[in-house]
Tab-separated table of C-alpha atoms in Angstrom:
chain	number	residue	atom	x	y	z
A	1	UNK	CA	11.667	26.787	13.322
A	2	UNK	CA	8.644	25.386	11.480
A	3	UNK	CA	8.472	28.563	9.394
A	4	UNK	CA	12.156	28.260	8.451
A	5	UNK	CA	11.738	24.592	7.465
A	6	UNK	CA	8.699	25.409	5.341
A	7	UNK	CA	10.479	28.262	3.551
A	8	UNK	CA	13.613	26.170	3.072
A	9	UNK	CA	11.594	23.472	1.320
A	10	UNK	CA	9.987	26.129	-0.875
A	11	UNK	CA	13.425	27.481	-1.859
A	12	UNK	CA	14.641	23.947	-2.612
A	13	UNK	CA	11.527	23.324	-4.703
A	14	UNK	CA	12.108	26.501	-6.723
A	15	UNK	CA	15.684	25.380	-7.386
A	16	UNK	CA	14.488	21.909	-8.392
A	17	UNK	CA	11.814	23.409	-10.670
A	18	UNK	CA	14.437	25.437	-12.534
A	19	UNK	CA	16.663	22.370	-12.804
A	20	UNK	CA	13.746	20.327	-14.124
A	21	UNK	CA	12.887	22.990	-16.716
A	22	UNK	CA	16.421	22.663	-18.046
A	23	UNK	CA	15.960	18.896	-17.914
A	24	UNK	CA	12.825	19.143	-20.065
A	25	UNK	CA	14.571	21.461	-22.540
A	26	UNK	CA	17.279	18.813	-22.796
A	27	UNK	CA	14.657	16.119	-23.473
A	28	UNK	CA	15.187	14.619	-20.024
A	29	UNK	CA	18.878	13.944	-20.587
A	30	UNK	CA	19.589	14.927	-16.996
A	31	UNK	CA	17.592	15.584	-13.829
A	32	UNK	CA	16.606	14.450	-10.326
A	33	UNK	CA	13.313	12.894	-9.293
A	34	UNK	CA	12.444	12.780	-5.588
A	35	UNK	CA	9.937	10.031	-4.882
A	36	UNK	CA	8.267	9.359	-1.559
A	37	UNK	CA	7.350	5.811	-0.614
A	38	UNK	CA	5.668	4.126	2.329
A	39	UNK	CA	8.259	1.723	3.715
A	40	UNK	CA	6.755	-1.708	2.983
A	41	UNK	CA	4.939	-0.581	-0.114
A	42	UNK	CA	8.142	0.559	-1.779
A	43	UNK	CA	9.705	-2.876	-1.392
A	44	UNK	CA	6.746	-4.431	-3.209
A	45	UNK	CA	6.100	-1.912	-5.976
A	46	UNK	CA	9.315	-0.056	-6.789
A	47	UNK	CA	11.746	-2.743	-8.062
A	48	UNK	CA	9.903	-3.462	-11.314
A	49	UNK	CA	8.500	0.035	-11.711
A	50	UNK	CA	11.819	1.867	-11.379
A	51	UNK	CA	13.496	-0.623	-13.694
A	52	UNK	CA	10.951	0.281	-16.370
A	53	UNK	CA	11.430	4.006	-15.684
A	54	UNK	CA	15.225	3.763	-15.862
A	55	UNK	CA	15.117	1.868	-19.143
A	56	UNK	CA	13.232	4.809	-20.675
A	57	UNK	CA	15.055	7.631	-18.844
A	58	UNK	CA	18.515	6.386	-17.854
A	59	UNK	CA	19.891	9.858	-17.058
A	60	UNK	CA	17.284	10.814	-14.476
A	61	UNK	CA	18.615	10.313	-10.954
A	62	UNK	CA	15.985	8.917	-8.563
A	63	UNK	CA	16.039	9.763	-4.861
A	64	UNK	CA	13.672	7.647	-2.744
A	65	UNK	CA	12.419	9.025	0.572
A	66	UNK	CA	10.976	6.198	2.715
A	67	UNK	CA	8.735	7.345	5.565
A	68	UNK	CA	5.374	6.537	7.074
A	69	UNK	CA	2.330	7.834	5.215
A	70	UNK	CA	1.642	10.865	7.435
A	71	UNK	CA	5.220	12.136	7.082
A	72	UNK	CA	5.045	11.677	3.310
A	73	UNK	CA	1.866	13.742	3.122
A	74	UNK	CA	3.572	16.532	5.088
A	75	UNK	CA	6.678	16.444	2.889
A	76	UNK	CA	4.487	16.581	-0.204
A	77	UNK	CA	2.639	19.676	1.035
A	78	UNK	CA	5.945	21.320	1.988
A	79	UNK	CA	7.348	20.697	-1.492
A	80	UNK	CA	10.109	18.327	-0.375
A	81	UNK	CA	8.782	15.669	-2.768
A	82	UNK	CA	6.515	15.867	-5.825
A	83	UNK	CA	4.808	12.491	-5.723
A	84	UNK	CA	4.637	9.560	-3.330
A	85	UNK	CA	3.107	6.097	-3.155
A	86	UNK	CA	1.218	4.988	-0.056
A	87	UNK	CA	-1.929	3.246	1.145
A	88	UNK	CA	-5.236	4.995	1.677
A	89	UNK	CA	-6.889	6.609	3.575
A	90	UNK	CA	-5.136	9.985	3.629
A	91	UNK	CA	-4.884	12.332	6.594
A	92	UNK	CA	-4.922	15.611	4.612
A	93	UNK	CA	-7.941	16.530	2.501
A	94	UNK	CA	-5.887	18.859	0.291
A	95	UNK	CA	-3.689	16.051	-1.049
A	96	UNK	CA	-4.725	14.675	-4.446
A	97	UNK	CA	-4.368	11.016	-5.331
A	98	UNK	CA	-4.956	8.349	-7.944
A	99	UNK	CA	-5.560	4.730	-6.928
A	100	UNK	CA	-3.345	2.357	-8.915
A	101	UNK	CA	-4.035	-0.963	-7.148
A	102	UNK	CA	-6.641	-2.603	-4.925
A	103	UNK	CA	-5.389	-5.507	-2.845
A	104	UNK	CA	-7.939	-7.943	-1.352
A	105	UNK	CA	-7.885	-8.919	2.311
A	106	UNK	CA	-8.204	-12.596	3.262
A	107	UNK	CA	-9.487	-14.314	6.359
A	108	UNK	CA	-6.458	-16.133	7.820
A	109	UNK	CA	-7.041	-19.213	9.989
A	110	UNK	CA	-4.571	-21.692	11.486
A	111	UNK	CA	-4.818	-24.893	9.449
A	112	UNK	CA	-6.139	-26.827	12.474
A	113	UNK	CA	-8.797	-24.240	13.405
A	114	UNK	CA	-12.372	-25.636	13.650
A	115	UNK	CA	-13.752	-22.778	11.505
A	116	UNK	CA	-12.051	-24.295	8.446
A	117	UNK	CA	-15.044	-26.615	8.091
A	118	UNK	CA	-17.135	-23.590	7.008
A	119	UNK	CA	-15.030	-22.727	3.996
A	120	UNK	CA	-16.786	-23.003	0.632
A	121	UNK	CA	-16.195	-22.504	-3.090
A	122	UNK	CA	-18.506	-20.722	-5.495
A	123	UNK	CA	-17.599	-23.192	-8.222
A	124	UNK	CA	-15.694	-26.451	-8.346
A	125	UNK	CA	-12.296	-24.988	-9.232
A	126	UNK	CA	-12.752	-21.559	-7.614
A	127	UNK	CA	-10.966	-19.907	-4.709
A	128	UNK	CA	-12.093	-20.732	-1.139
A	129	UNK	CA	-14.456	-18.307	0.623
A	130	UNK	CA	-15.756	-17.936	4.161
A	131	UNK	CA	-18.738	-16.019	5.538
A	132	UNK	CA	-17.513	-13.152	7.720
A	133	UNK	CA	-20.335	-13.906	10.176
A	134	UNK	CA	-18.578	-17.139	11.154
A	135	UNK	CA	-15.872	-15.054	12.853
A	136	UNK	CA	-18.090	-13.809	15.671
A	137	UNK	CA	-16.737	-14.504	19.196
A	138	UNK	CA	-13.270	-15.273	17.778
A	139	UNK	CA	-9.926	-13.876	18.994
A	140	UNK	CA	-8.085	-11.729	16.445
A	141	UNK	CA	-4.422	-10.851	16.082
A	142	UNK	CA	-4.157	-7.510	14.260
A	143	UNK	CA	-1.638	-4.787	13.533
A	144	UNK	CA	-1.681	-1.637	15.668
A	145	UNK	CA	-4.412	0.938	15.160
A	146	UNK	CA	-2.227	3.456	13.318
A	147	UNK	CA	-1.289	0.907	10.635
A	148	UNK	CA	-3.068	1.040	7.276
A	149	UNK	CA	-3.538	-2.748	7.374
A	150	UNK	CA	-5.402	-2.292	10.673
A	151	UNK	CA	-7.561	0.525	9.307
A	152	UNK	CA	-8.575	-1.751	6.416
A	153	UNK	CA	-9.266	-4.667	8.772
A	154	UNK	CA	-11.303	-2.499	11.160
A	155	UNK	CA	-13.487	-1.277	8.310
A	156	UNK	CA	-14.386	-4.878	7.444
A	157	UNK	CA	-14.789	-6.011	11.052
A	158	UNK	CA	-17.264	-3.201	11.726
A	159	UNK	CA	-19.790	-5.566	10.168
A	160	UNK	CA	-19.448	-7.816	13.239
A	161	UNK	CA	-20.502	-4.897	15.496
A	162	UNK	CA	-17.821	-5.588	18.094
A	163	UNK	CA	-18.809	-9.230	18.554
A	164	UNK	CA	-15.198	-10.440	18.641
A	165	UNK	CA	-12.023	-10.075	20.725
A	166	UNK	CA	-8.618	-8.590	19.862
A	167	UNK	CA	-6.068	-10.664	21.740
A	168	UNK	CA	-2.883	-9.053	20.365
A	169	UNK	CA	-1.839	-5.925	18.448
A	170	UNK	CA	1.529	-5.763	16.721
A	171	UNK	CA	3.463	-3.292	14.569
A	172	UNK	CA	4.711	-5.884	12.075
A	173	UNK	CA	2.347	-7.713	9.709
A	174	UNK	CA	4.862	-10.557	9.324
A	175	UNK	CA	4.710	-11.175	13.085
A	176	UNK	CA	0.903	-11.310	12.856
A	177	UNK	CA	1.144	-13.964	10.129
A	178	UNK	CA	3.663	-16.047	12.092
A	179	UNK	CA	1.486	-15.970	15.205
A	180	UNK	CA	-1.585	-17.049	13.254
A	181	UNK	CA	0.464	-19.855	11.698
A	182	UNK	CA	1.264	-21.119	15.193
A	183	UNK	CA	-2.381	-21.214	16.239
A	184	UNK	CA	-2.479	-18.148	18.510
A	185	UNK	CA	-5.478	-16.527	16.835
A	186	UNK	CA	-7.023	-15.538	13.518
A	187	UNK	CA	-6.603	-12.401	11.397
A	188	UNK	CA	-7.409	-10.467	8.231
A	189	UNK	CA	-4.345	-10.389	5.992
A	190	UNK	CA	-3.815	-8.493	2.702
A	191	UNK	CA	-3.189	-10.945	-0.119
A	192	UNK	CA	0.152	-9.342	-1.002
A	193	UNK	CA	1.535	-10.197	2.438
A	194	UNK	CA	0.027	-13.675	2.332
A	195	UNK	CA	2.111	-14.203	-0.826
A	196	UNK	CA	5.220	-12.498	0.527
A	197	UNK	CA	5.429	-14.186	3.936
A	198	UNK	CA	4.828	-17.843	3.216
A	199	UNK	CA	4.222	-20.340	6.029
A	200	UNK	CA	3.560	-23.488	4.037
A	201	UNK	CA	0.253	-25.132	4.898
A	202	UNK	CA	0.061	-23.688	8.427
A	203	UNK	CA	-2.498	-21.033	7.415
A	204	UNK	CA	-5.684	-21.421	5.386
A	205	UNK	CA	-6.670	-18.232	3.560
A	206	UNK	CA	-10.249	-17.433	2.536
A	207	UNK	CA	-11.735	-14.756	0.296
A	208	UNK	CA	-14.374	-12.456	1.785
A	209	UNK	CA	-17.640	-11.718	-0.040
A	210	UNK	CA	-17.491	-8.527	-2.127
A	211	UNK	CA	-20.419	-6.906	-0.294
A	212	UNK	CA	-17.992	-6.208	2.576
A	213	UNK	CA	-15.620	-4.341	0.186
A	214	UNK	CA	-12.635	-6.393	1.452
A	215	UNK	CA	-9.805	-4.393	-0.151
A	216	UNK	CA	-7.262	-1.748	0.738
A	217	UNK	CA	-6.181	0.764	-1.877
A	218	UNK	CA	-2.718	1.866	-2.975
A	219	UNK	CA	-2.381	5.324	-4.460
A	220	UNK	CA	0.079	7.825	-5.908
A	221	UNK	CA	-0.338	11.237	-4.282
A	222	UNK	CA	0.503	14.734	-5.506
A	223	UNK	CA	-0.109	18.202	-4.071
A	224	UNK	CA	-1.533	20.356	-6.845
A	225	UNK	CA	-2.399	18.916	-10.253
A	226	UNK	CA	-0.859	16.488	-12.719
A	227	UNK	CA	-0.296	19.322	-15.183
A	228	UNK	CA	1.955	21.148	-12.697
A	229	UNK	CA	4.253	18.179	-12.096
A	230	UNK	CA	7.690	18.192	-13.663
A	231	UNK	CA	8.070	15.984	-16.705
A	232	UNK	CA	9.992	13.198	-14.881
A	233	UNK	CA	7.262	13.097	-12.209
A	234	UNK	CA	4.576	13.000	-14.880
A	235	UNK	CA	6.302	10.084	-16.571
A	236	UNK	CA	6.678	8.165	-13.310
A	237	UNK	CA	3.036	8.915	-12.502
A	238	UNK	CA	2.024	7.476	-15.877
A	239	UNK	CA	4.084	4.311	-15.345
A	240	UNK	CA	2.640	3.917	-11.850
A	241	UNK	CA	-0.933	4.133	-13.093
A	242	UNK	CA	-0.246	1.708	-15.945
A	243	UNK	CA	2.073	-0.778	-14.234
A	244	UNK	CA	1.657	-0.231	-10.474
A	245	UNK	CA	0.256	-3.722	-9.947
A	246	UNK	CA	3.369	-5.437	-11.359
A	247	UNK	CA	5.314	-6.950	-8.492
A	248	UNK	CA	8.708	-8.656	-8.198
A	249	UNK	CA	8.773	-12.227	-9.536
A	250	UNK	CA	9.318	-13.750	-6.083
A	251	UNK	CA	5.781	-12.693	-5.071
A	252	UNK	CA	4.102	-14.622	-7.902
Protein backbone atom coordinates (compact mmCIF):
# COMPACT_ATOMS: atom_id res chain seq x y z
CA UNK A 1 0.00 0.00 0.00
CA UNK A 2 2.82 2.41 0.87
CA UNK A 3 4.54 1.54 -2.41
CA UNK A 4 1.36 2.25 -4.38
CA UNK A 5 0.86 5.61 -2.63
CA UNK A 6 4.46 6.61 -3.30
CA UNK A 7 4.23 5.69 -6.99
CA UNK A 8 0.85 7.40 -7.33
CA UNK A 9 2.32 10.65 -6.02
CA UNK A 10 5.22 10.30 -8.46
CA UNK A 11 2.79 9.84 -11.38
CA UNK A 12 0.78 12.87 -10.22
CA UNK A 13 3.99 14.89 -9.96
CA UNK A 14 5.01 13.95 -13.50
CA UNK A 15 1.60 15.07 -14.75
CA UNK A 16 1.87 18.33 -12.80
CA UNK A 17 5.40 18.92 -14.15
CA UNK A 18 4.16 18.61 -17.73
CA UNK A 19 1.25 20.93 -16.96
CA UNK A 20 3.62 23.44 -15.39
CA UNK A 21 5.95 23.32 -18.41
CA UNK A 22 3.00 24.32 -20.57
CA UNK A 23 2.20 26.99 -17.98
CA UNK A 24 5.72 28.42 -18.28
CA UNK A 25 5.54 28.36 -22.09
CA UNK A 26 2.32 30.34 -21.76
CA UNK A 27 4.05 32.87 -19.48
CA UNK A 28 2.15 31.57 -16.46
CA UNK A 29 -1.27 32.29 -17.96
CA UNK A 30 -2.59 29.08 -16.43
CA UNK A 31 -1.44 26.52 -13.88
CA UNK A 32 -1.86 24.98 -10.42
CA UNK A 33 0.36 25.54 -7.40
CA UNK A 34 0.10 23.12 -4.48
CA UNK A 35 1.32 24.73 -1.28
CA UNK A 36 1.72 23.01 2.06
CA UNK A 37 1.18 24.98 5.25
CA UNK A 38 1.38 24.25 8.96
CA UNK A 39 -2.11 24.93 10.29
CA UNK A 40 -1.62 27.99 12.52
CA UNK A 41 1.23 29.38 10.50
CA UNK A 42 -0.86 29.56 7.35
CA UNK A 43 -3.47 31.72 9.07
CA UNK A 44 -0.76 34.22 10.02
CA UNK A 45 1.37 34.32 6.89
CA UNK A 46 -0.75 33.39 3.87
CA UNK A 47 -3.45 36.11 3.65
CA UNK A 48 -1.10 38.95 2.66
CA UNK A 49 1.37 36.74 0.84
CA UNK A 50 -1.16 35.04 -1.44
CA UNK A 51 -2.83 38.36 -2.16
CA UNK A 52 0.50 39.65 -3.47
CA UNK A 53 1.05 36.46 -5.48
CA UNK A 54 -2.43 36.59 -7.03
CA UNK A 55 -2.02 40.23 -8.03
CA UNK A 56 1.03 39.23 -10.08
CA UNK A 57 -0.25 35.84 -11.33
CA UNK A 58 -4.05 35.92 -11.34
CA UNK A 59 -4.44 32.79 -13.50
CA UNK A 60 -2.47 30.44 -11.26
CA UNK A 61 -4.81 28.33 -9.14
CA UNK A 62 -3.51 27.81 -5.58
CA UNK A 63 -4.31 24.65 -3.63
CA UNK A 64 -3.41 24.84 0.07
CA UNK A 65 -2.74 21.61 1.98
CA UNK A 66 -2.91 22.26 5.75
CA UNK A 67 -1.29 19.56 7.90
CA UNK A 68 1.09 19.26 10.80
CA UNK A 69 4.78 19.72 10.02
CA UNK A 70 5.74 16.03 9.94
CA UNK A 71 2.99 15.19 7.44
CA UNK A 72 4.04 18.12 5.25
CA UNK A 73 7.63 16.89 5.18
CA UNK A 74 6.41 13.44 4.09
CA UNK A 75 4.16 14.88 1.38
CA UNK A 76 7.05 17.00 0.12
CA UNK A 77 9.35 13.98 -0.18
CA UNK A 78 6.60 11.99 -1.91
CA UNK A 79 6.09 14.77 -4.46
CA UNK A 80 2.53 15.61 -3.40
CA UNK A 81 3.56 19.24 -2.83
CA UNK A 82 6.52 21.29 -4.07
CA UNK A 83 6.99 23.74 -1.23
CA UNK A 84 5.57 24.24 2.25
CA UNK A 85 5.83 26.70 5.12
CA UNK A 86 6.35 25.45 8.67
CA UNK A 87 8.33 26.03 11.85
CA UNK A 88 11.74 24.54 12.51
CA UNK A 89 13.23 22.13 13.48
CA UNK A 90 12.68 19.57 10.72
CA UNK A 91 12.37 15.82 11.18
CA UNK A 92 13.97 14.80 7.85
CA UNK A 93 17.59 15.71 7.12
CA UNK A 94 17.05 15.45 3.35
CA UNK A 95 14.54 18.31 3.26
CA UNK A 96 15.99 21.69 2.25
CA UNK A 97 14.76 24.94 3.74
CA UNK A 98 15.18 28.69 3.86
CA UNK A 99 14.31 30.65 7.01
CA UNK A 100 12.10 33.64 6.21
CA UNK A 101 11.21 34.87 9.72
CA UNK A 102 12.45 34.64 13.30
CA UNK A 103 9.83 35.27 15.96
CA UNK A 104 10.98 36.12 19.51
CA UNK A 105 9.62 34.31 22.55
CA UNK A 106 8.49 36.34 25.58
CA UNK A 107 8.27 35.52 29.24
CA UNK A 108 4.55 35.71 30.09
CA UNK A 109 3.52 36.48 33.67
CA UNK A 110 0.08 37.15 35.18
CA UNK A 111 -0.14 40.88 35.87
CA UNK A 112 -0.37 40.26 39.64
CA UNK A 113 2.60 37.86 39.78
CA UNK A 114 5.34 38.86 42.28
CA UNK A 115 8.08 38.31 39.66
CA UNK A 116 6.90 41.44 37.82
CA UNK A 117 8.99 43.50 40.24
CA UNK A 118 12.14 42.13 38.53
CA UNK A 119 11.32 43.49 35.10
CA UNK A 120 13.76 46.07 33.73
CA UNK A 121 14.40 48.24 30.68
CA UNK A 122 17.72 48.69 28.92
CA UNK A 123 16.87 52.32 28.22
CA UNK A 124 14.15 54.69 29.35
CA UNK A 125 11.76 54.09 26.45
CA UNK A 126 12.81 50.51 25.63
CA UNK A 127 10.90 47.24 25.83
CA UNK A 128 10.69 45.44 29.21
CA UNK A 129 13.11 42.57 29.89
CA UNK A 130 13.44 39.93 32.58
CA UNK A 131 16.37 37.72 33.57
CA UNK A 132 15.56 34.08 32.78
CA UNK A 133 17.21 33.07 36.06
CA UNK A 134 14.33 34.67 37.97
CA UNK A 135 12.06 31.87 36.72
CA UNK A 136 13.69 29.13 38.77
CA UNK A 137 11.28 27.16 41.01
CA UNK A 138 8.27 28.54 39.09
CA UNK A 139 5.34 26.55 37.67
CA UNK A 140 5.04 26.66 33.87
CA UNK A 141 2.08 26.11 31.57
CA UNK A 142 3.39 24.93 28.19
CA UNK A 143 2.15 23.34 24.99
CA UNK A 144 2.59 19.59 24.52
CA UNK A 145 6.02 18.19 23.73
CA UNK A 146 5.32 17.53 20.04
CA UNK A 147 4.41 21.18 19.41
CA UNK A 148 6.99 23.47 17.80
CA UNK A 149 6.21 26.17 20.38
CA UNK A 150 7.14 23.66 23.10
CA UNK A 151 10.36 22.64 21.34
CA UNK A 152 11.36 26.32 21.21
CA UNK A 153 10.43 26.85 24.87
CA UNK A 154 12.30 23.72 25.99
CA UNK A 155 15.46 24.89 24.23
CA UNK A 156 15.38 28.13 26.23
CA UNK A 157 14.40 26.50 29.52
CA UNK A 158 17.35 24.10 29.28
CA UNK A 159 19.33 26.99 30.72
CA UNK A 160 17.47 26.51 34.03
CA UNK A 161 18.72 22.88 34.19
CA UNK A 162 15.36 21.49 35.26
CA UNK A 163 14.99 23.86 38.21
CA UNK A 164 11.30 24.52 37.51
CA UNK A 165 7.96 22.69 37.37
CA UNK A 166 5.57 22.06 34.47
CA UNK A 167 2.08 22.17 35.95
CA UNK A 168 0.07 21.80 32.72
CA UNK A 169 0.63 20.80 29.08
CA UNK A 170 -1.91 21.73 26.42
CA UNK A 171 -2.31 21.33 22.66
CA UNK A 172 -3.57 24.87 22.05
CA UNK A 173 -1.34 27.92 22.55
CA UNK A 174 -4.41 30.14 22.99
CA UNK A 175 -5.50 28.02 25.97
CA UNK A 176 -2.02 28.44 27.47
CA UNK A 177 -2.32 32.22 27.16
CA UNK A 178 -5.80 32.28 28.72
CA UNK A 179 -4.65 30.18 31.67
CA UNK A 180 -1.66 32.43 32.29
CA UNK A 181 -3.98 35.45 32.11
CA UNK A 182 -6.06 33.94 34.90
CA UNK A 183 -3.06 33.44 37.18
CA UNK A 184 -2.64 29.66 36.87
CA UNK A 185 1.06 29.76 35.99
CA UNK A 186 3.68 31.39 33.79
CA UNK A 187 4.86 30.55 30.27
CA UNK A 188 7.07 31.35 27.29
CA UNK A 189 4.93 32.70 24.46
CA UNK A 190 5.94 33.56 20.87
CA UNK A 191 5.38 37.25 20.21
CA UNK A 192 3.09 36.55 17.25
CA UNK A 193 0.62 34.75 19.52
CA UNK A 194 0.93 37.41 22.20
CA UNK A 195 -0.27 39.88 19.53
CA UNK A 196 -2.93 37.58 18.11
CA UNK A 197 -4.58 36.45 21.35
CA UNK A 198 -4.99 39.63 23.36
CA UNK A 199 -5.99 39.53 27.03
CA UNK A 200 -5.83 43.22 27.89
CA UNK A 201 -3.57 43.96 30.85
CA UNK A 202 -3.91 40.50 32.42
CA UNK A 203 -0.48 39.37 31.17
CA UNK A 204 2.85 41.18 31.37
CA UNK A 205 5.25 40.16 28.59
CA UNK A 206 9.04 40.44 28.90
CA UNK A 207 11.84 40.10 26.36
CA UNK A 208 14.55 37.52 27.05
CA UNK A 209 18.25 38.38 26.72
CA UNK A 210 19.69 37.49 23.30
CA UNK A 211 22.36 35.18 24.76
CA UNK A 212 19.58 32.60 25.26
CA UNK A 213 18.66 32.78 21.52
CA UNK A 214 14.96 33.27 22.39
CA UNK A 215 13.45 32.80 18.92
CA UNK A 216 11.73 30.16 16.84
CA UNK A 217 12.25 30.09 13.10
CA UNK A 218 9.75 29.89 10.25
CA UNK A 219 10.93 28.39 6.99
CA UNK A 220 9.88 27.46 3.46
CA UNK A 221 10.88 23.88 2.64
CA UNK A 222 11.54 22.15 -0.67
CA UNK A 223 12.79 18.67 -1.57
CA UNK A 224 15.53 19.08 -4.17
CA UNK A 225 16.80 22.50 -5.23
CA UNK A 226 15.31 25.89 -6.04
CA UNK A 227 16.37 25.50 -9.66
CA UNK A 228 14.21 22.37 -10.04
CA UNK A 229 11.03 24.01 -8.77
CA UNK A 230 8.33 24.93 -11.26
CA UNK A 231 8.13 28.61 -12.11
CA UNK A 232 5.01 29.30 -9.97
CA UNK A 233 6.73 27.65 -6.98
CA UNK A 234 9.87 29.67 -7.61
CA UNK A 235 7.86 32.87 -7.68
CA UNK A 236 6.02 32.01 -4.46
CA UNK A 237 9.34 31.07 -2.87
CA UNK A 238 10.74 34.47 -3.84
CA UNK A 239 7.73 36.32 -2.40
CA UNK A 240 7.96 34.27 0.80
CA UNK A 241 11.61 35.12 1.31
CA UNK A 242 11.01 38.80 0.59
CA UNK A 243 7.66 39.34 2.30
CA UNK A 244 7.17 36.38 4.67
CA UNK A 245 7.21 38.61 7.74
CA UNK A 246 4.23 40.69 6.55
CA UNK A 247 1.20 39.74 8.60
CA UNK A 248 -2.50 40.63 8.44
CA UNK A 249 -3.31 44.13 9.70
CA UNK A 250 -5.23 42.85 12.73
CA UNK A 251 -1.96 41.54 14.23
CA UNK A 252 -0.26 44.95 14.20
